[in-house]
XYZ file of C-alpha atoms in Angstrom:
760
model
C 12.016 63.101 -11.275
C 13.469 64.601 -14.463
C 16.717 65.374 -12.653
C 16.808 61.791 -11.376
C 16.399 60.367 -14.880
C 18.838 62.869 -16.373
C 21.571 61.769 -13.966
C 21.475 58.189 -15.269
C 23.598 56.905 -18.134
C 21.747 55.824 -21.316
C 21.552 52.123 -20.375
C 20.434 52.855 -16.834
C 17.813 55.276 -18.138
C 16.539 52.679 -20.613
C 16.119 50.164 -17.781
C 14.401 52.571 -15.398
C 11.898 53.801 -18.009
C 10.955 50.421 -19.484
C 7.257 49.927 -20.242
C 5.086 47.548 -18.209
C 6.766 44.341 -19.453
C 9.005 41.722 -17.900
C 12.673 42.529 -18.426
C 16.156 41.279 -17.602
C 18.821 43.791 -16.611
C 22.339 42.343 -16.901
C 24.095 44.532 -14.357
C 27.861 44.157 -14.335
C 29.960 44.636 -11.226
C 30.055 48.285 -10.159
C 27.487 49.344 -12.757
C 24.998 50.928 -10.319
C 22.354 48.205 -10.115
C 21.009 49.337 -6.715
C 20.544 52.809 -8.125
C 18.674 51.372 -11.110
C 16.383 49.267 -8.892
C 15.435 52.105 -6.581
C 15.094 54.559 -9.477
C 12.761 52.105 -11.245
C 10.470 51.976 -8.197
C 10.571 55.762 -7.836
C 9.798 56.148 -11.549
C 6.748 53.864 -11.310
C 5.408 55.723 -8.266
C 6.076 59.276 -9.391
C 4.510 58.737 -12.798
C 1.413 57.038 -11.433
C 2.120 53.651 -13.005
C 1.940 51.943 -9.611
C 0.846 52.576 -6.048
C 3.108 51.512 -3.154
C 1.018 48.445 -2.255
C 1.380 47.125 -5.832
C 5.160 46.784 -5.532
C 7.056 43.694 -4.369
C 10.855 43.987 -4.275
C 12.988 40.957 -3.377
C 16.598 41.152 -2.197
C 19.017 38.555 -0.831
C 20.096 40.248 2.402
C 18.331 42.278 5.042
C 21.066 44.887 4.659
C 20.231 45.316 0.961
C 16.512 45.593 1.753
C 17.141 48.290 4.358
C 19.407 50.162 1.955
C 16.685 50.111 -0.705
C 14.044 51.399 1.714
C 16.413 54.113 2.942
C 17.152 55.330 -0.572
C 13.496 55.295 -1.585
C 12.560 57.334 1.471
C 14.738 60.182 0.154
C 13.516 59.858 -3.440
C 9.706 59.722 -3.126
C 7.047 61.234 -0.902
C 5.109 57.948 -0.669
C 5.046 55.883 2.510
C 7.395 52.955 1.862
C 5.792 50.745 4.523
C 2.991 49.813 2.116
C 5.497 48.174 -0.223
C 6.716 44.647 0.367
C 10.505 44.970 0.298
C 12.658 42.240 1.817
C 14.461 38.941 1.424
C 12.795 35.806 0.095
C 12.748 34.410 3.640
C 11.435 37.632 5.153
C 8.629 38.020 2.622
C 7.612 34.368 2.919
C 7.589 34.729 6.699
C 5.271 37.714 6.321
C 2.948 35.818 3.983
C 2.815 32.770 6.269
C 2.007 34.840 9.339
C -0.830 36.487 7.416
C -2.243 33.088 6.389
C -0.906 30.750 9.075
C -4.120 28.730 9.330
C -4.265 28.004 5.600
C -0.539 27.177 5.718
C -1.043 24.703 8.559
C 0.983 26.672 11.107
C 0.208 28.016 14.579
C -0.045 31.788 14.897
C 3.002 31.699 17.183
C 5.288 29.679 14.888
C 8.975 30.442 15.340
C 11.990 30.118 13.040
C 14.964 27.795 13.442
C 18.282 29.199 12.275
C 20.969 26.952 10.791
C 22.532 25.961 14.120
C 19.165 25.200 15.722
C 18.215 23.137 12.686
C 21.408 21.105 13.040
C 20.757 20.589 16.773
C 17.258 19.308 15.993
C 18.617 16.827 13.443
C 21.214 15.558 15.935
C 18.524 15.149 18.593
C 16.321 13.124 16.248
C 19.239 10.952 15.158
C 20.136 10.204 18.768
C 16.519 9.476 19.705
C 16.249 6.983 16.844
C 19.684 5.372 17.334
C 21.226 6.722 14.128
C 24.966 7.062 14.620
C 27.036 9.863 13.089
C 29.524 7.116 12.177
C 26.999 6.077 9.545
C 26.100 9.524 8.268
C 26.880 12.982 9.643
C 24.165 15.360 10.831
C 25.591 18.043 8.522
C 25.222 15.751 5.515
C 21.593 15.176 6.449
C 21.038 18.908 6.986
C 22.402 19.556 3.487
C 20.245 16.746 2.063
C 17.070 18.128 3.691
C 17.685 21.711 2.597
C 18.519 20.621 -0.951
C 15.294 18.636 -1.235
C 13.247 21.531 0.139
C 14.884 23.946 -2.293
C 13.805 21.571 -5.051
C 10.253 21.804 -3.693
C 10.165 18.208 -2.438
C 8.681 16.885 0.788
C 10.046 13.644 2.232
C 7.160 11.702 0.687
C 8.133 12.998 -2.782
C 11.828 12.117 -2.638
C 13.225 9.055 -4.407
C 16.601 7.723 -3.238
C 18.879 4.756 -3.873
C 21.036 2.777 -1.472
C 21.204 2.405 2.271
C 22.613 5.871 2.983
C 19.988 7.517 0.800
C 17.234 5.658 2.647
C 18.736 6.657 5.996
C 18.863 10.350 5.060
C 15.295 10.193 3.796
C 14.113 8.553 7.017
C 15.682 11.339 9.102
C 14.073 13.893 6.767
C 10.674 12.334 7.535
C 11.323 12.412 11.307
C 12.509 15.994 10.994
C 9.428 17.015 9.012
C 7.160 15.419 11.641
C 9.069 17.172 14.428
C 8.708 20.615 12.829
C 4.984 20.095 12.370
C 4.558 18.976 15.996
C 6.584 21.873 17.410
C 5.108 24.525 15.133
C 8.446 25.818 13.861
C 9.985 26.514 10.439
C 13.562 26.458 9.211
C 14.713 28.865 6.495
C 14.035 26.488 3.600
C 10.634 25.616 5.094
C 9.549 29.276 4.959
C 9.884 29.301 1.191
C 8.564 25.796 0.585
C 5.461 26.316 2.738
C 4.814 29.710 1.156
C 5.092 28.128 -2.298
C 2.696 25.356 -1.281
C 0.275 27.931 0.126
C 0.180 29.819 -3.178
C 0.052 26.762 -5.409
C -2.733 25.006 -3.471
C -4.917 27.958 -2.505
C -6.251 29.651 -5.610
C -7.978 32.439 -3.678
C -4.800 33.514 -1.876
C -2.723 33.143 -5.044
C -5.057 35.320 -7.079
C -5.152 37.905 -4.302
C -1.370 38.371 -4.438
C -1.303 38.206 -8.234
C -3.809 41.065 -8.380
C -1.952 43.017 -5.711
C 1.682 42.795 -6.876
C 1.495 44.221 -10.369
C 5.224 45.053 -10.320
C 7.770 42.516 -9.042
C 11.429 43.504 -8.818
C 14.206 41.008 -8.017
C 17.780 41.861 -7.047
C 20.720 39.426 -7.534
C 18.577 37.238 -9.775
C 21.558 34.986 -10.577
C 21.466 33.738 -6.958
C 17.894 32.405 -7.074
C 17.376 28.690 -6.601
C 14.832 26.459 -8.334
C 12.061 26.962 -5.771
C 12.533 30.736 -5.536
C 12.122 30.999 -9.298
C 8.958 28.860 -9.170
C 7.628 31.098 -6.342
C 8.174 34.180 -8.507
C 6.430 32.535 -11.441
C 3.389 31.815 -9.263
C 3.183 35.437 -8.123
C 3.548 36.737 -11.676
C 0.616 34.646 -12.896
C 2.545 33.366 -15.895
C 1.722 29.724 -15.114
C -1.977 30.475 -14.550
C -2.385 31.820 -18.087
C -3.697 35.027 -16.547
C -5.041 37.661 -18.864
C -2.441 40.022 -17.434
C 0.957 38.677 -16.325
C 2.647 40.842 -13.708
C 5.827 42.524 -14.902
C 8.986 41.046 -13.372
C 12.018 43.343 -13.384
C 14.957 40.974 -12.825
C 18.387 42.458 -12.138
C 21.408 40.194 -11.995
C 24.791 39.199 -13.330
C 25.317 35.631 -14.466
C 29.071 36.265 -14.315
C 28.783 36.698 -10.532
C 26.802 33.520 -9.805
C 29.014 31.879 -7.144
C 26.581 30.151 -4.804
C 25.838 26.857 -6.540
C 26.810 25.093 -3.296
C 23.830 26.856 -1.669
C 21.453 25.829 -4.438
C 21.716 28.912 -6.671
C 20.861 28.044 -10.266
C 22.523 30.362 -12.773
C 20.357 28.713 -15.464
C 17.349 30.604 -14.064
C 18.491 33.656 -16.039
C 18.249 31.906 -19.401
C 14.996 30.269 -18.321
C 13.645 33.710 -17.395
C 14.409 35.061 -20.868
C 12.492 32.126 -22.379
C 9.593 31.869 -19.885
C 8.854 35.606 -19.723
C 9.582 36.214 -23.407
C 12.228 38.861 -22.777
C 13.090 40.350 -26.163
C 16.188 42.438 -25.468
C 17.986 42.205 -22.118
C 19.510 45.526 -21.152
C 23.240 45.410 -20.349
C 24.689 47.783 -17.766
C 28.354 47.732 -18.779
C 29.728 51.086 -17.654
C 31.656 50.446 -14.433
C 31.953 53.186 -11.809
C 34.281 51.271 -9.483
C 37.469 50.025 -11.103
C 40.230 51.259 -13.395
C 40.700 49.939 -16.927
C 43.416 47.338 -16.356
C 41.327 45.650 -13.678
C 38.262 45.543 -15.933
C 40.247 44.285 -18.948
C 41.566 41.423 -16.843
C 38.078 40.580 -15.555
C 36.572 40.702 -19.061
C 39.279 38.496 -20.561
C 39.015 35.921 -17.783
C 35.228 35.566 -17.832
C 35.085 35.401 -21.627
C 36.411 31.829 -21.307
C 33.073 30.747 -19.793
C 30.716 29.365 -22.418
C 27.423 29.422 -20.485
C 26.890 33.170 -20.172
C 24.618 35.826 -21.616
C 27.573 38.092 -22.260
C 28.630 41.670 -21.558
C 31.843 43.699 -21.407
C 32.632 46.156 -18.632
C 34.259 49.482 -19.442
C 35.164 52.689 -17.633
C 36.122 56.242 -18.421
C 38.360 56.369 -15.319
C 41.570 55.580 -17.245
C 43.896 52.569 -17.326
C 45.159 52.903 -13.766
C 47.984 50.821 -12.296
C 48.901 47.457 -13.796
C 47.914 44.352 -11.827
C 50.961 43.272 -9.840
C 51.839 39.574 -9.605
C 54.060 38.055 -6.915
C 55.119 34.409 -6.938
C 56.429 33.289 -3.562
C 58.412 30.171 -2.799
C 56.453 29.482 0.410
C 53.247 30.689 1.996
C 55.349 32.381 4.680
C 57.146 34.387 2.008
C 53.751 35.233 0.499
C 52.515 36.519 3.887
C 55.678 38.613 4.369
C 55.179 40.173 0.939
C 51.535 40.983 1.749
C 52.435 42.747 4.977
C 55.374 44.607 3.406
C 53.074 45.867 0.650
C 50.327 46.811 3.101
C 52.700 48.761 5.339
C 53.980 50.593 2.264
C 50.447 51.438 1.147
C 49.527 52.697 4.620
C 52.644 54.882 4.614
C 51.420 56.295 1.289
C 48.091 57.278 2.861
C 45.802 54.321 2.085
C 43.319 53.710 4.920
C 43.668 50.272 6.471
C 39.922 49.646 6.145
C 40.289 50.174 2.371
C 42.700 47.230 2.093
C 41.392 43.669 1.664
C 43.133 40.305 1.578
C 41.015 37.673 -0.169
C 41.528 33.920 -0.058
C 39.749 30.872 -1.471
C 39.877 28.873 1.770
C 39.659 30.017 5.394
C 42.642 27.794 6.184
C 44.886 30.231 4.280
C 44.348 33.020 6.799
C 46.416 31.502 9.635
C 49.868 32.372 8.327
C 48.647 35.792 7.135
C 47.104 36.622 10.521
C 50.302 35.528 12.286
C 52.416 37.843 10.145
C 50.021 40.783 10.525
C 50.096 40.323 14.290
C 53.901 40.023 14.365
C 54.234 43.248 12.373
C 51.608 45.111 14.450
C 49.160 45.683 11.590
C 45.547 45.834 12.866
C 43.217 43.514 10.973
C 39.615 42.325 11.045
C 38.433 38.898 9.867
C 35.216 39.654 8.000
C 32.296 37.310 8.537
C 32.951 36.613 12.198
C 30.245 35.541 14.606
C 27.249 37.841 14.387
C 25.479 39.233 17.432
C 22.443 36.938 17.121
C 24.673 33.881 16.574
C 26.528 34.203 19.887
C 25.777 31.492 22.434
C 24.714 33.853 25.208
C 22.267 35.634 22.876
C 20.868 32.339 21.597
C 20.329 31.235 25.225
C 18.375 34.401 26.011
C 16.325 34.154 22.827
C 15.559 30.493 23.597
C 13.838 31.523 26.846
C 11.871 34.153 24.929
C 10.954 31.614 22.228
C 9.559 29.268 24.871
C 7.496 32.100 26.326
C 6.002 32.555 22.860
C 5.754 28.864 21.917
C 6.247 26.182 24.583
C 6.189 23.458 21.899
C 9.593 24.609 20.616
C 11.661 21.584 21.676
C 14.918 22.999 20.287
C 14.630 26.040 22.532
C 13.652 23.791 25.474
C 16.730 21.593 25.139
C 19.063 24.566 24.726
C 18.215 26.083 28.132
C 16.485 23.451 30.275
C 19.745 23.041 32.201
C 21.405 26.350 31.430
C 22.284 27.831 33.830
C 22.785 24.455 35.515
C 19.845 23.266 37.665
C 20.947 19.695 38.349
C 18.890 18.285 35.478
C 20.941 15.372 34.202
C 21.057 13.510 30.919
C 19.047 10.635 32.388
C 16.145 12.940 33.280
C 16.167 14.386 29.764
C 16.198 10.886 28.246
C 13.156 9.908 30.328
C 11.410 13.140 29.343
C 12.119 12.600 25.632
C 10.765 9.047 25.813
C 7.537 10.256 27.445
C 7.151 13.074 24.894
C 7.699 10.654 22.011
C 5.315 8.009 23.343
C 2.561 10.512 24.151
C 3.181 12.726 21.071
C 3.678 15.784 23.276
C 6.123 18.648 23.376
C 8.914 18.306 25.933
C 7.402 21.136 27.961
C 3.977 19.470 28.135
C 5.549 16.088 28.861
C 7.114 17.408 32.096
C 3.686 17.020 33.758
C 3.719 13.261 33.126
C 7.128 12.480 34.615
C 7.625 10.546 37.865
C 7.668 12.811 40.926
C 11.453 12.815 41.422
C 12.173 13.839 37.853
C 9.335 16.360 37.667
C 10.602 18.128 40.803
C 13.953 18.718 39.125
C 12.193 20.260 36.139
C 9.619 22.260 38.076
C 11.970 25.208 38.666
C 12.535 25.504 34.935
C 8.874 25.150 33.940
C 7.915 27.768 36.553
C 10.370 30.200 34.964
C 8.726 29.680 31.567
C 5.245 30.145 33.075
C 6.394 33.430 34.635
C 7.788 34.535 31.272
C 4.515 33.675 29.534
C 2.662 35.938 31.956
C 5.228 38.709 31.785
C 5.258 38.937 27.982
C 1.621 40.032 28.048
C 2.252 42.757 30.623
C 5.646 44.242 29.760
C 6.933 46.300 26.859
C 9.387 44.328 24.707
C 12.621 45.953 26.051
C 11.439 45.469 29.631
C 10.524 41.861 28.862
C 14.097 41.284 27.642
C 15.341 42.630 30.990
C 12.885 40.415 32.866
C 13.979 37.327 30.888
C 17.670 37.933 31.535
C 16.983 38.303 35.272
C 14.376 35.567 35.757
C 16.247 32.929 33.747
C 19.354 33.300 35.882
C 21.497 34.224 32.869
C 22.510 37.604 34.267
C 23.643 36.118 37.576
C 25.464 33.295 35.766
C 27.506 35.643 33.556
C 28.125 38.046 36.441
C 29.771 35.272 38.458
C 31.434 33.353 35.593
C 35.123 34.128 35.031
C 36.071 36.106 31.921
C 32.427 36.573 30.909
C 32.282 40.372 30.923
C 31.797 40.510 27.141
C 29.011 37.918 27.287
C 27.246 39.853 30.041
C 27.505 43.033 27.988
C 26.035 41.191 25.011
C 22.947 39.902 26.821
C 22.375 43.345 28.302
C 22.783 44.810 24.808
C 19.850 42.658 23.686
C 17.558 45.214 25.360
C 19.006 47.903 23.086
C 18.444 45.621 20.089
C 14.790 45.218 21.095
C 14.397 48.972 21.481
C 15.991 49.574 18.074
C 13.674 46.985 16.555
C 10.600 48.794 17.923
C 11.902 52.125 16.628
C 12.358 50.681 13.153
C 8.868 49.181 13.261
C 7.312 52.589 13.841
C 8.628 53.801 10.482
C 8.958 50.615 8.467
C 6.775 47.527 8.305
C 8.458 45.980 5.275
C 9.356 42.839 7.220
C 5.684 42.101 7.720
C 5.671 42.118 11.507
C 2.712 44.503 11.554
C 0.535 41.382 11.954
C 2.622 40.009 14.861
C 3.025 40.836 18.534
C 6.232 42.809 19.277
C 7.805 39.694 20.821
C 6.925 37.422 17.888
C 8.153 40.037 15.436
C 11.419 40.509 17.297
C 12.052 36.754 17.416
C 11.445 36.517 13.650
C 13.763 39.472 13.104
C 16.520 37.839 15.181
C 16.225 34.509 13.345
C 16.234 36.090 9.890
C 19.242 38.260 10.786
C 21.160 35.208 12.017
C 23.814 33.938 9.655
C 24.034 36.877 7.243
C 27.518 38.123 6.446
C 28.888 40.609 8.894
C 28.746 44.222 7.744
C 32.052 45.795 6.771
C 33.739 47.027 9.909
C 34.162 50.776 10.344
C 37.264 50.343 12.471
C 40.548 51.202 10.784
C 41.803 47.679 10.155
C 42.876 45.587 7.176
C 39.999 43.365 6.065
C 40.525 39.586 5.707
C 37.866 37.413 4.078
C 37.077 34.585 1.690
C 36.252 35.502 -1.896
C 32.686 34.301 -1.314
C 32.316 36.713 1.602
C 33.679 39.627 -0.457
C 30.786 39.701 -2.921
C 29.054 43.078 -2.786
C 32.056 44.844 -1.230
C 34.754 47.011 -2.767
C 38.172 48.289 -1.655
C 40.871 50.610 -2.956
C 43.569 47.939 -2.592
C 42.899 44.213 -2.973
C 45.200 41.191 -2.650
C 43.964 37.894 -4.128
C 46.116 35.179 -2.553
C 46.753 31.485 -3.054
C 46.357 31.527 -6.833
C 47.529 27.950 -7.286
C 46.173 25.036 -9.224
C 44.192 22.913 -6.785
C 43.473 25.827 -4.467
C 42.116 28.494 -6.825
C 40.666 26.915 -8.923
C 39.874 24.398 -6.232
C 40.613 20.681 -6.555
C 36.926 19.862 -6.402
C 36.258 22.066 -9.431
C 39.165 20.688 -11.453
C 37.860 17.163 -10.862
C 34.290 18.280 -11.606
C 32.641 18.781 -14.954
C 32.691 22.065 -16.881
C 30.143 23.658 -14.540
C 32.517 23.451 -11.574
C 35.350 25.079 -13.500
C 33.101 27.845 -14.780
C 31.887 28.598 -11.257
C 35.525 28.915 -10.066
C 36.188 31.331 -12.910
C 33.149 33.380 -11.875
C 34.533 33.407 -8.346
C 37.837 34.777 -9.640
C 35.900 37.380 -11.646
C 34.136 38.493 -8.450
C 37.484 38.711 -6.652
C 39.092 40.861 -9.369
C 36.154 43.270 -9.536
C 36.319 44.028 -5.793
C 39.323 46.297 -6.508
C 38.895 49.991 -7.246
C 42.454 51.215 -7.798
C 45.106 48.593 -7.083
C 45.119 44.802 -7.399
C 47.770 42.252 -6.443
C 47.737 38.550 -7.341
C 49.934 36.197 -5.288
C 50.724 32.489 -5.156
C 53.148 30.187 -3.349
C 54.917 27.190 -4.827
C 54.959 25.497 -1.419
C 52.104 25.821 1.077
C 51.321 24.220 4.440
C 47.599 23.505 4.858
C 45.825 21.151 7.265
C 49.203 19.977 8.548
C 50.354 18.909 5.069
C 52.903 20.504 2.735
C 51.588 21.044 -0.786
C 53.744 21.708 -3.853
C 51.861 23.800 -6.349
C 51.753 25.041 -9.893
C 50.488 28.553 -10.346
C 46.824 28.932 -11.235
C 45.841 28.478 -14.884
C 43.865 31.690 -14.469
C 47.122 33.582 -15.046
C 47.132 32.292 -18.633
C 43.680 33.813 -19.177
C 44.659 37.340 -18.142
C 45.975 39.797 -20.781
C 49.757 40.094 -20.499
C 49.582 43.861 -20.946
C 47.522 44.224 -17.740
C 50.075 42.376 -15.576
C 53.326 43.481 -13.975
C 55.391 40.569 -12.617
C 57.210 41.547 -9.435
C 59.069 38.213 -9.390
C 60.334 36.031 -12.231
C 57.835 33.511 -13.456
C 58.247 29.941 -12.270
C 61.364 28.353 -13.762
C 63.456 31.512 -13.443
C 64.433 30.867 -9.795
C 67.131 28.646 -8.407
C 65.917 25.100 -7.846
C 67.830 24.666 -4.593
C 64.870 26.170 -2.685
C 62.564 23.346 -3.700
C 62.317 19.765 -2.471
C 59.691 17.695 -4.166
C 61.110 14.387 -5.311
C 64.573 15.586 -6.394
C 66.031 18.848 -7.673
C 66.632 17.570 -11.222
C 62.974 16.660 -11.609
C 61.917 20.053 -10.241
C 64.269 21.789 -12.680
C 62.598 19.872 -15.497
C 59.225 21.059 -14.195
C 60.438 24.671 -13.971
C 61.878 24.502 -17.459
C 58.634 23.129 -18.829
C 56.710 25.946 -17.160
C 59.103 28.542 -18.612
C 59.204 27.266 -22.173
C 55.617 26.184 -22.748
C 54.284 26.943 -26.221
C 50.699 26.320 -27.261
C 49.089 26.037 -30.620
C 46.345 28.456 -31.569
C 43.891 25.575 -31.217
C 44.810 24.791 -27.613
C 41.859 25.694 -25.323
C 42.763 28.366 -22.790
C 41.909 26.136 -19.873
C 44.096 23.325 -21.243
C 47.147 25.591 -21.095
C 47.063 25.312 -17.322
C 47.317 21.525 -17.347
C 49.881 20.882 -20.113
C 52.468 19.908 -17.489
C 50.073 17.694 -15.512
C 51.960 14.520 -16.518
C 55.213 15.984 -15.230
C 53.487 17.050 -12.024
C 52.237 13.488 -11.553
C 55.809 12.219 -12.066
C 57.020 14.595 -9.352
C 54.360 13.440 -6.932
C 55.012 9.788 -7.822
C 58.732 10.157 -7.076
C 57.975 12.006 -3.836
C 55.761 9.101 -2.777
C 58.229 6.421 -3.847
C 57.768 3.220 -1.920
C 54.250 4.112 -0.807
C 51.466 2.674 -3.006
C 48.805 4.825 -1.318
C 49.406 8.060 -3.203
C 47.316 11.200 -3.395
C 44.624 10.732 -6.049
C 44.619 6.915 -5.834
C 41.279 5.113 -5.676
C 40.821 2.605 -2.841
C 38.082 0.427 -1.402
C 37.659 0.017 2.375
C 35.892 -3.082 3.681
C 33.676 -0.949 5.979
C 33.383 2.447 4.291
C 33.413 1.384 0.643
C 35.138 3.084 -2.317
C 36.862 6.449 -2.075
C 39.786 8.590 -3.217
C 42.944 9.528 -1.296
C 42.882 13.320 -1.217
C 46.092 13.926 0.784
C 48.938 12.016 2.415
C 51.660 12.688 4.976
C 54.380 10.802 6.832
C 53.633 10.254 10.524
C 56.589 8.791 12.407
C 57.043 5.156 11.439
C 53.744 5.096 9.566
C 51.906 7.021 6.912
C 48.642 8.963 7.133
C 46.192 9.334 4.298
C 43.017 11.390 4.162
C 40.312 9.621 2.171
C 37.113 11.131 0.798
C 34.702 8.221 0.392
C 31.988 8.167 -2.247
C 29.438 8.263 0.574
C 30.677 11.764 1.494
C 32.504 10.662 4.658
C 36.073 12.001 5.078
C 38.473 9.992 7.285
C 42.199 10.085 8.104
C 43.630 6.541 8.153
C 46.993 5.154 9.324
C 48.384 2.932 6.568
C 49.873 0.352 8.939
C 46.450 -0.115 10.577
C 44.233 0.252 7.546
C 46.282 -1.692 4.955
C 44.588 -4.983 5.815
C 41.166 -3.397 5.310
C 41.740 -1.562 2.044
C 42.545 -2.524 -1.516
C 43.786 -0.358 -4.355
C 41.303 0.030 -7.207
């Protein structure tokens, strides 16, 4: 243990050896936070401050939880299975299975992933005659998850307007459906666990006495309900004589998931609520060279709502950050591939090269150029194993064997492979189930003879599976399911389905691996479940996490959001244009939106170890439309001494390569960009928008003769008020994409829509 402590830097050592008090560790990018977390647990165990069962450690991904357990296994002689280490969803799932009766759940409750949740919402909308022309199922899914993450049931939500009432009504139907079927979605796991603790004093006090030490990774990503859940477990709101110590590790500068409900304000609230005297700052970076860190520090210092820290390294200055300004996105892609081929020739592994972009739509032209130049690449974040259709079909059969009330699973496979069960039969079945308040499976017994005969083959399969699950080992049951369901035969005879067949056969290996892990690790809480129930929970909780970094030797392509937690020797940040990065939605938002975009850029910069390139294009084709762009204002927030411009700045090129409302106007724009001077009082962010009036003049001239310009406010007689977000010429007419205040996005033809819209 002494050697472990001695190997830490002073700030890390101070964090690991803190006394039994709540503390906030501000861990900068590349500062060794995982090492600090695991060393803290090892320190508590080795010195007798805690026993394994007194430790609760919360992470945000299953991968991070497994990494923590793996590291601890090499550091301490204690059995890690007695600790609760896992994600919020995984730990809540474990708690609910242990107390399912008190939580109002069946022992066999299953978990809906995001796609199954969306399918359930669509089914309920269709059954109740709610059209997606009125409100999209995805909007309702977002509404439901947001309310749950705020800790609100449908009965507790207050809304205004017709659309709000409609969303709330679907939320109520959805809530009733989940209760009837005995299933939980991801947000429900946390909400029901919170309700269990808050309403049941005996269970709450049991866990408060047990978990004397609570450790939380990536604290900046917690949402409102997760923070309230942690406060319940700590005992701070119960005025307990002893409040459990919460060791929160996070970086407010890397909070980039507000769209998922993350509340960066939880960090300041934590300091206040838990009376943290002196947050410890981990500022020594072990990843990046000095120029990269100086750029990151300077950029993020423009955010006002931060606790503050400054990264440093003893690794030297390193290469300057190279900047390339392309005329078009095609030229940008050609530059990327030229640079990558040069780096590979110099010995850089392809898998250590990453191309980051703000929007997935940017990848098309880059992928085309990589393919044309024969450079292997991998798009990170592709479809995971458990998200593939053939795997979800197989798991649906297994879910029904475990819980026949799971209507989502029933509808996924009742006619797959095809058994001649038509839409009319399903409609009749759904009506019977609704009228009799039964599951679809149970309602099959009440159908007229003709319809029930069509369904009898399917229900017999499920009955066989129910019997088999009690008699077969889990891997053998997977085999039996694949055979008995007809899936194996279907994919054997279907054209071009070799990969899908291999995948469903691979599910047996996944089940075997799951059992092997369970023998040495019960941190996911499945020790209280049957092997089948545990495996189904494991599959659902794994669904939707970011794909692990590929080991194959290929250039990595990904969004900036997907890059968080990864690092590469050579990084390209592309599309650094105003309106793309920072995004339009953030520029039009309040200060919080702009600060989140800056944090996103900070994350992107700090992915680079040795070399970093920043690129932008003055003309870009996206979504079928040509955009004319100014470079990102983020360039004005980076220290000049850290940058090396590989191309002249805008305004130093010939204007004959541009066409945006006339060359003379573009020359004026270039000249303004080149000769801008700002007073010392000009806010940094404002520097990026000094030429906004000129840009509007350019766009206005480009749209001459068309009153429906990008940015204009309109009102549609059916869809209400909205803003034109993009326009394009389409033959003898004009198309405009409108984002309505209701959230609906539509593309309208001017010649058709002009009689239905008015300019505001």
